[in-house]
Short mmCIF file of C-alpha atoms in Angstrom, two decimals:
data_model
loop_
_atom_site.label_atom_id
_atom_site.label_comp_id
_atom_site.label_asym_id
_atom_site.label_seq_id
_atom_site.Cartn_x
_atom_site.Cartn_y
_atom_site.Cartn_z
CA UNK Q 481 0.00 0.00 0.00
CA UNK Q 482 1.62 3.41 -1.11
CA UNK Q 483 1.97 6.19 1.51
CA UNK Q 484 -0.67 8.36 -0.23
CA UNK Q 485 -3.11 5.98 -0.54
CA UNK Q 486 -2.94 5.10 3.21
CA UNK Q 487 -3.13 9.10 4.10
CA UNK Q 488 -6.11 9.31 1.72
CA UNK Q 489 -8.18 6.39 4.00
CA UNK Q 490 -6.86 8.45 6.92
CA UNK Q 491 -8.29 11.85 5.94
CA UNK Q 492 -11.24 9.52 4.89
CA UNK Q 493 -11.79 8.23 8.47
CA UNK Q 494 -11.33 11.37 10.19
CA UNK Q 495 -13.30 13.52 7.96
CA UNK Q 496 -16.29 10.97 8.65
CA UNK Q 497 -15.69 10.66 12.33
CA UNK Q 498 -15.67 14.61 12.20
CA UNK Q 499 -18.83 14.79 10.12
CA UNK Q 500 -20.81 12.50 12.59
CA UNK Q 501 -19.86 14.14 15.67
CA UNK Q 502 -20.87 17.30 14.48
CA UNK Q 503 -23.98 15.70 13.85
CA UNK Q 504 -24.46 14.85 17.22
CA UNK Q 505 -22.97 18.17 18.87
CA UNK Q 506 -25.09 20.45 16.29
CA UNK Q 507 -28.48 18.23 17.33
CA UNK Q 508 -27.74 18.48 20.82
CA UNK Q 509 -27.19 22.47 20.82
CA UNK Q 510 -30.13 23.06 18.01
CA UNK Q 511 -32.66 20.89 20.14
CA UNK Q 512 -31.92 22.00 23.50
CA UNK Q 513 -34.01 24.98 24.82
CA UNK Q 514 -33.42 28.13 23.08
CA UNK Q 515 -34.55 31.79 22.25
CA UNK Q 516 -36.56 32.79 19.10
CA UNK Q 517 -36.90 36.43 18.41
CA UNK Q 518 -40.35 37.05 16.62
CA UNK Q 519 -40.58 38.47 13.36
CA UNK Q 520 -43.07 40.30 11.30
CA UNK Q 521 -46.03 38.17 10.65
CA UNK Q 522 -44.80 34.74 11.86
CA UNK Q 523 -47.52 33.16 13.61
CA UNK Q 524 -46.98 30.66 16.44
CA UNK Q 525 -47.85 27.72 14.00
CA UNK Q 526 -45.13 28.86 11.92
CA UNK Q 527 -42.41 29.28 14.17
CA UNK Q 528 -44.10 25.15 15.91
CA UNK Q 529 -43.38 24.12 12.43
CA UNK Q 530 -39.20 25.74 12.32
CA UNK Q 531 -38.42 23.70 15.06
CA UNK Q 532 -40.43 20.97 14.99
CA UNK Q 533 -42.77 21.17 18.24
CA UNK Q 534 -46.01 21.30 18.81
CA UNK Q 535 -48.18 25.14 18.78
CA UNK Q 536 -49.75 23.53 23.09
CA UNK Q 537 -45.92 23.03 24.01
CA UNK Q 538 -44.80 26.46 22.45
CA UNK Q 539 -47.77 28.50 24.12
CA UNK Q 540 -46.98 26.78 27.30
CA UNK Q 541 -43.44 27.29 27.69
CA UNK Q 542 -44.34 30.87 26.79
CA UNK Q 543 -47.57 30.86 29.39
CA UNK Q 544 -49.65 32.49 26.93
CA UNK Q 545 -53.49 31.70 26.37
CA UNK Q 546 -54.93 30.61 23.07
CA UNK Q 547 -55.89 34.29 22.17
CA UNK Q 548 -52.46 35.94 22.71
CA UNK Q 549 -51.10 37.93 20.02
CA UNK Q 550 -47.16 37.44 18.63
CA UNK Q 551 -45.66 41.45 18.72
CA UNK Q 552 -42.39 41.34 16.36
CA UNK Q 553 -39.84 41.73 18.15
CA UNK Q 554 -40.81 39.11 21.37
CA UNK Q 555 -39.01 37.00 22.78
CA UNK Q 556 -40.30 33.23 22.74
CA UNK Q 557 -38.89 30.51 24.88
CA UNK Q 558 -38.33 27.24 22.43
CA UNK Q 559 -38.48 24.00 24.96
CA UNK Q 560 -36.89 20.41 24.24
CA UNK Q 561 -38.49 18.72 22.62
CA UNK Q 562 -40.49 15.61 24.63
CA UNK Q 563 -43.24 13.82 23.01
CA UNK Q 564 -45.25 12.38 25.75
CA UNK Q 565 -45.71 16.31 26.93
CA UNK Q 566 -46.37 16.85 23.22
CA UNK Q 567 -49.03 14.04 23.22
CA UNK Q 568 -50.24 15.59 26.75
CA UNK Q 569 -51.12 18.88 25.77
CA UNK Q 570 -52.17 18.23 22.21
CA UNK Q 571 -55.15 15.63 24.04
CA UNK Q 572 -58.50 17.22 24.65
CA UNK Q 573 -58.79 17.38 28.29
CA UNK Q 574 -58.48 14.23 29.66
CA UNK Q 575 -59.44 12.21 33.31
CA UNK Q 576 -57.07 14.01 36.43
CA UNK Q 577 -54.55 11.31 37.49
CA UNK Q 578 -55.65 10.32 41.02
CA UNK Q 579 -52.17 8.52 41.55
CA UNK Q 580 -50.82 11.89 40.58
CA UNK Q 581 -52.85 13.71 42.81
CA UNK Q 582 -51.79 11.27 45.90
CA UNK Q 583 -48.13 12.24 46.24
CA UNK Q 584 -47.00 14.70 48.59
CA UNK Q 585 -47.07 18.48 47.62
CA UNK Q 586 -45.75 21.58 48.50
CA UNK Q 587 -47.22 24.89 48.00
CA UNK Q 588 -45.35 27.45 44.92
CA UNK Q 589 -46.07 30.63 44.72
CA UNK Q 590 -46.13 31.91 40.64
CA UNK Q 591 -43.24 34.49 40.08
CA UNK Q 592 -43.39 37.08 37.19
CA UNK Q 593 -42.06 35.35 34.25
CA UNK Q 594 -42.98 31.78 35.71
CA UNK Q 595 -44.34 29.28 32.96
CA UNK Q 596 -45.68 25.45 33.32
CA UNK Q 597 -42.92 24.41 31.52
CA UNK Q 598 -39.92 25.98 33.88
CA UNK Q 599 -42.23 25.26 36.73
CA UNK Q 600 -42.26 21.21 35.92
CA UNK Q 601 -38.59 21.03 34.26
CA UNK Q 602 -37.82 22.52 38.03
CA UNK Q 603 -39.47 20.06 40.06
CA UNK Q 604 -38.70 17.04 37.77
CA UNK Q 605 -42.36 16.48 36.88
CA UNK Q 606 -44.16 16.13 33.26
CA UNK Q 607 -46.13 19.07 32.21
CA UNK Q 608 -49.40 16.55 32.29
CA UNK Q 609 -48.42 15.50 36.14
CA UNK Q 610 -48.05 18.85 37.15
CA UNK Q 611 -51.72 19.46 35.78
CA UNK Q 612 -53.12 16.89 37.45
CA UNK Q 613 -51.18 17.74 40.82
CA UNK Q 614 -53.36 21.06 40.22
CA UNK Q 615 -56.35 19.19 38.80
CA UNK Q 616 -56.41 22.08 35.94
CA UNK Q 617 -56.14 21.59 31.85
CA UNK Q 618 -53.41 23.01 30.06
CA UNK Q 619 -55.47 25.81 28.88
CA UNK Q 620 -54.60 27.37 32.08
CA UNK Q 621 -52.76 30.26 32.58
CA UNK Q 622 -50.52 31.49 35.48
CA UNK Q 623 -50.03 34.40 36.87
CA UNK Q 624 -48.01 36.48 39.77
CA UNK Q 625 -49.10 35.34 43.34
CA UNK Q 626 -50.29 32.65 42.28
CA UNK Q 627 -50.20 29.61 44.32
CA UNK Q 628 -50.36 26.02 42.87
CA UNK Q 629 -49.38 22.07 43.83
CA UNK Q 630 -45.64 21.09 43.42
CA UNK Q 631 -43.91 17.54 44.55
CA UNK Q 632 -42.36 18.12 47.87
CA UNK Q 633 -39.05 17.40 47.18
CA UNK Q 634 -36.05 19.17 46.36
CA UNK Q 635 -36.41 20.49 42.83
CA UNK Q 636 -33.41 20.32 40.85
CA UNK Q 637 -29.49 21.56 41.10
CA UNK Q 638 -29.18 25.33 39.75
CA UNK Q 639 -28.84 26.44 36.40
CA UNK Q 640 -24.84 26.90 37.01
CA UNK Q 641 -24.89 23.23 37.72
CA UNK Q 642 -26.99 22.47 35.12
CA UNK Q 643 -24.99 24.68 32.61
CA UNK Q 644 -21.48 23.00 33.56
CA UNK Q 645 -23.03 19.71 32.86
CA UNK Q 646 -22.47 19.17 29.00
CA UNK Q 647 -19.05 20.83 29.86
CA UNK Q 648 -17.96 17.57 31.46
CA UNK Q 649 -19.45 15.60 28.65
CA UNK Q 650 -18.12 17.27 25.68
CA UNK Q 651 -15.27 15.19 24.11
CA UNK Q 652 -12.04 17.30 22.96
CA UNK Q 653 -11.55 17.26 18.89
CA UNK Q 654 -8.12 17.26 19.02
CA UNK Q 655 -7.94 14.50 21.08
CA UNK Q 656 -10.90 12.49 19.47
CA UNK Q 657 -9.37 13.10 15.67
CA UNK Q 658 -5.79 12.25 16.58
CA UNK Q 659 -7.04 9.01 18.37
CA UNK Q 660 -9.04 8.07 15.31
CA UNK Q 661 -6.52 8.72 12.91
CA UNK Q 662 -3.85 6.24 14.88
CA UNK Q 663 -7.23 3.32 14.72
CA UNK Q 664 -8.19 0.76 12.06
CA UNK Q 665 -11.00 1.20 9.54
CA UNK Q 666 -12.43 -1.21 11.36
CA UNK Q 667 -13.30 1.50 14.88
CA UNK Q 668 -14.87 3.66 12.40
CA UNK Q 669 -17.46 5.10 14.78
CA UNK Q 670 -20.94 3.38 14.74
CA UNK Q 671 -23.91 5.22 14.60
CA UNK Q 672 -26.21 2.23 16.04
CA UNK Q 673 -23.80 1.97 18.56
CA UNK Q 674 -24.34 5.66 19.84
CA UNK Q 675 -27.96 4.37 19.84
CA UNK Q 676 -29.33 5.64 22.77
CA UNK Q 677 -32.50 3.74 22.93
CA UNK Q 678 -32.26 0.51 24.58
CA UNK Q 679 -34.05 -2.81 23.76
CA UNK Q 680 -36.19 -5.80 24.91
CA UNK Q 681 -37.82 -8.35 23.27
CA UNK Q 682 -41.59 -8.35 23.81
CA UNK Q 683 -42.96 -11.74 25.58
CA UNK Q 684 -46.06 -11.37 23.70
CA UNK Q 685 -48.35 -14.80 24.08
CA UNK Q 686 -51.06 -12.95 22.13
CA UNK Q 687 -50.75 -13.76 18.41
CA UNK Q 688 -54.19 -12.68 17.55
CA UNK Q 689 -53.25 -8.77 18.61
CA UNK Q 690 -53.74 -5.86 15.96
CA UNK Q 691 -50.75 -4.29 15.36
CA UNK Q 692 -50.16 -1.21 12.76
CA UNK Q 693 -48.11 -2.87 10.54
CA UNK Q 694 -48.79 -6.61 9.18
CA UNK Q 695 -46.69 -9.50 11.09
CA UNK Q 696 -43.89 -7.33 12.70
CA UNK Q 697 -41.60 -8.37 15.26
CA UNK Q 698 -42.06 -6.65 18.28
CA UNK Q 699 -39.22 -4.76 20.51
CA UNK Q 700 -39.65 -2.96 23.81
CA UNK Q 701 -37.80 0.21 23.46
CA UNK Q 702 -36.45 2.36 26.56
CA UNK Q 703 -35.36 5.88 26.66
CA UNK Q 704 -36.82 9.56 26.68
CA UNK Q 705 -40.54 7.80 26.81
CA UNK Q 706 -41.36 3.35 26.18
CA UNK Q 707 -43.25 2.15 23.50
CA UNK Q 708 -42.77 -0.53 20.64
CA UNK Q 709 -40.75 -0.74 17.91
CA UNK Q 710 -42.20 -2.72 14.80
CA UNK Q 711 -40.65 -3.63 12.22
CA UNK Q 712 -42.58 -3.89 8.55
CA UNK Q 713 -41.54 -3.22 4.98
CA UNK Q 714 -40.48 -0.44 3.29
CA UNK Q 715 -43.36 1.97 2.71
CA UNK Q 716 -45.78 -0.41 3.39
CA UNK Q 717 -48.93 1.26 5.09
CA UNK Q 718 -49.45 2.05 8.78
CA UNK Q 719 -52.68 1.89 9.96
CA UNK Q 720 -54.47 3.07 13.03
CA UNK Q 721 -55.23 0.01 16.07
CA UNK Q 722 -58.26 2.21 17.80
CA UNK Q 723 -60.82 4.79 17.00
CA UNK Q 724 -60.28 8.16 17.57
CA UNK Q 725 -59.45 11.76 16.67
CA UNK Q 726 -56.22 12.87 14.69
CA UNK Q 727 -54.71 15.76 17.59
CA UNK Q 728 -51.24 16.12 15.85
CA UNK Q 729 -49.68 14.77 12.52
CA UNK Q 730 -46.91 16.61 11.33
CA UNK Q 731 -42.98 15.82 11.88
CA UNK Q 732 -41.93 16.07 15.45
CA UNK Q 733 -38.41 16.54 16.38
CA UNK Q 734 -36.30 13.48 16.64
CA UNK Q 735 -39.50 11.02 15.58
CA UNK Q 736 -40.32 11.68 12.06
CA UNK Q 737 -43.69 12.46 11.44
CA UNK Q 738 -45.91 11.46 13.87
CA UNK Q 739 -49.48 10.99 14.39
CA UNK Q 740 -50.95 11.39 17.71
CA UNK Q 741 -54.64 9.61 17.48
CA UNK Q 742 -56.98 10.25 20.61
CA UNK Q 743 -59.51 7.93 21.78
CA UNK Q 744 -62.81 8.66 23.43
CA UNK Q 745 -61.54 7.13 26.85
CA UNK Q 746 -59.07 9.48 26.68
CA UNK Q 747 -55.74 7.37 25.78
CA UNK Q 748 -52.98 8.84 23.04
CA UNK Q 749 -51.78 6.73 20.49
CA UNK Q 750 -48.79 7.88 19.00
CA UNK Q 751 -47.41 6.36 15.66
CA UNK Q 752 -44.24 7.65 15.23
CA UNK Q 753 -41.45 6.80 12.14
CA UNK Q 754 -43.69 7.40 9.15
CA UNK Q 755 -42.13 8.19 6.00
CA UNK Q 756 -46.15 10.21 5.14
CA UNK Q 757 -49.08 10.88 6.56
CA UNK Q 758 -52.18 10.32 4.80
CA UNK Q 759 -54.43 12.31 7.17
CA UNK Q 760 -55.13 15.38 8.78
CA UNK Q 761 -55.58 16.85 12.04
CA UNK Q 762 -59.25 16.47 13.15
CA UNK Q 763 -60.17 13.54 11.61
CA UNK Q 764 -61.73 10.72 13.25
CA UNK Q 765 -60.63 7.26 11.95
CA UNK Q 766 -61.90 3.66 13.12
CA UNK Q 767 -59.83 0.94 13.56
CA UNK Q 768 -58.17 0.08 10.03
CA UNK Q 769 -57.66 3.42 8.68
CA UNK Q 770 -54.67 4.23 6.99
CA UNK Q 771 -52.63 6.95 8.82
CA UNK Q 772 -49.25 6.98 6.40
CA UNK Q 773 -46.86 4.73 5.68
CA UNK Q 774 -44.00 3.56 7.26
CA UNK Q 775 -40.79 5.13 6.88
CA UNK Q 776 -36.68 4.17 7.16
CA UNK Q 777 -35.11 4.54 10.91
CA UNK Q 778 -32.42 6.88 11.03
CA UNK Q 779 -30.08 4.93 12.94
CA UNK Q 780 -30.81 1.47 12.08
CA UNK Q 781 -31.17 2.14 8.44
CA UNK Q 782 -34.39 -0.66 8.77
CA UNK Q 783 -38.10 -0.05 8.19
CA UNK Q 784 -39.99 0.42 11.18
CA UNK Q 785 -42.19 2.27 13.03
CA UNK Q 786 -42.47 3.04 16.74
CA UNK Q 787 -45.13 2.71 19.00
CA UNK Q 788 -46.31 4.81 21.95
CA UNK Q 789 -49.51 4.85 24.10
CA UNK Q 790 -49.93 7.53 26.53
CA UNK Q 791 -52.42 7.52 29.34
CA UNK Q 792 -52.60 11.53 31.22
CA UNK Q 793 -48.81 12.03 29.44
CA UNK Q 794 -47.53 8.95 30.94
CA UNK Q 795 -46.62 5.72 28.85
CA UNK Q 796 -48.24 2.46 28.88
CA UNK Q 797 -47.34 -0.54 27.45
CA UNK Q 798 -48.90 -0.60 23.83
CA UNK Q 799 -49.47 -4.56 24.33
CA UNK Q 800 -52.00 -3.93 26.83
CA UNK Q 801 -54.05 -0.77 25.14
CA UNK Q 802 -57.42 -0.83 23.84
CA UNK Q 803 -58.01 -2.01 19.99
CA UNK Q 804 -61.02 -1.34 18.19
#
């Protein structure tokens, strides 16, 4: 092998390696919360849509009501995405949580500038728990003095802690490119690897149950939120496993597009992975209907489609949800 061929798979490795954790860095900065300045004319669909969130979880982390008006020129905050507050807030007011509403509380009294969001991401709760803590929908809107429900326990470390976090975290690109250059094709880094989902294979005795996809093999997955991943073939057509009313359907940050279906007990069913959607927010589908079809996932590279049932924000195991 000649000396510039081996620099040439050298520069190829690195310049990969560099490409992919960029990838990861820019994701974790662009998806963390974050500041949008309001221009002329956007609307809060609009800016929902730039960063791939839903308008409930915008207006909340903002603690404005659904008649506010956007002024150019204000400041909105833009929370991380999580999709079982997503599937929370974009529900039609659903049952209060008595197990919820059983833990300890403390009293909080509202501070100018206090929102839902910074009030739950505080105290370590869900948006949805901390609405059934207050047994209120999340319509509501706070305001100075007032006082509401909070877990009494210690809410979280300060934002200096908090801050200095991905400090500790973040790798050093000197050090990572000159390691990678000295290592074997073969240590190329692996994207499934950096997976951060984790896996089980679902026990399921039931061979009769409706899934949305024909015949797919069933994994528990674990991470931000649990659900199901199924796998299927390409494109091939998801459809819906209960009756209800399309809340959300759009692309959702980190999830593809996603279709949150509500049914009239209340319960979320959120099909996430689609490559389309083939429906639109407020419809109501029975069980059969075809909501998209399925789409490619990003780190596997297989067909497959994910999963998730939510019950007051909280997930369930999809095995055991209503069909029909």
């Amino acid at each position: 092998m000649s000396m510039t061929f081996f620099v040439k798979k050298i520069d190829k490795k690195i310049c990969l390696f560099t490409c992919i954790s960029m990838l990861f860095v820019s994701s974790a900065f662009i998806f963390a919360d974050t500041v949008h300045t309001v221009a002329a004319g956007e609307t809060l669909y609009a800016i929902s849509r730039k960063y791939q969130i839903t308008v409930a979880e915008l207006r909340i982390a903002n603690n404005m009501s659904e008649n506010d008006v956007l002024k150019a020129g204000q400041k909105l905050t833009i929370p991380t995405a999580d999709i079982s507050s997503a599937a929370a807030l974009s529900a039609s007011p659903a049952p209060v949580d008595s197990n919820v509403r059983q833990r300890a509380t403390q009293t909080y009294t509202v501070k100018k500038g206090d929102t839902f969001y910074g009030i739950a991401k505080n105290h370590d709760i869900s948006l949805s728990e901390l609405f059934s803590l207050n047994n209120i929908g999340s319509d509501a809107v706070l305001k100075a003095g007032q006082k509401i429900k909070v877990p009494a326990v210690a809410s979280k470390s300060s934002s200096i802690a908090k801050s200095e976090e991905p400090l500790k975290n973040k790798a050093d690109p000197k050090k990572s490119s000159a390691s990678t250059a000295s290592k074997e094709e073969s240590n190329l880094p692996d994207l499934k690897a950096a997976d951060p989902r984790t896996y089980r294979q679902g026990n399921l005795t039931d061979s009769q149950l409706v899934w949305p996809v024909k015949n797919p093999k069933v994994t528990y997955v674990k991470g931000k939120v649990g659900g199901v991943q199924l796998s299927c073939q390409k494109d091939e057509t998801v459809s819906a496993i209960m009756a209800g009313t399309i809340m959300y359907c759009g692309i959702y940050r980190g999830f593809g597009q996603v279709i949150f279906v509500q049914s009239k007990t209340g319960l979320i069913y959120a099909y996430t992975g689609l490559s389309s959607v083939e429906i639109q927010k407020g419809d109501y589908v029975v069980s059969g209907t075809a909501l998209g079809k399925a789409g490619i996932d990003t780190i596997t590279y297989q067909p497959q489609i994910t999963l998730m049932v939510f019950q007051n924000g909280m997930p369930i195991d999809p095995a055991k949800a209503p069909r029909g």
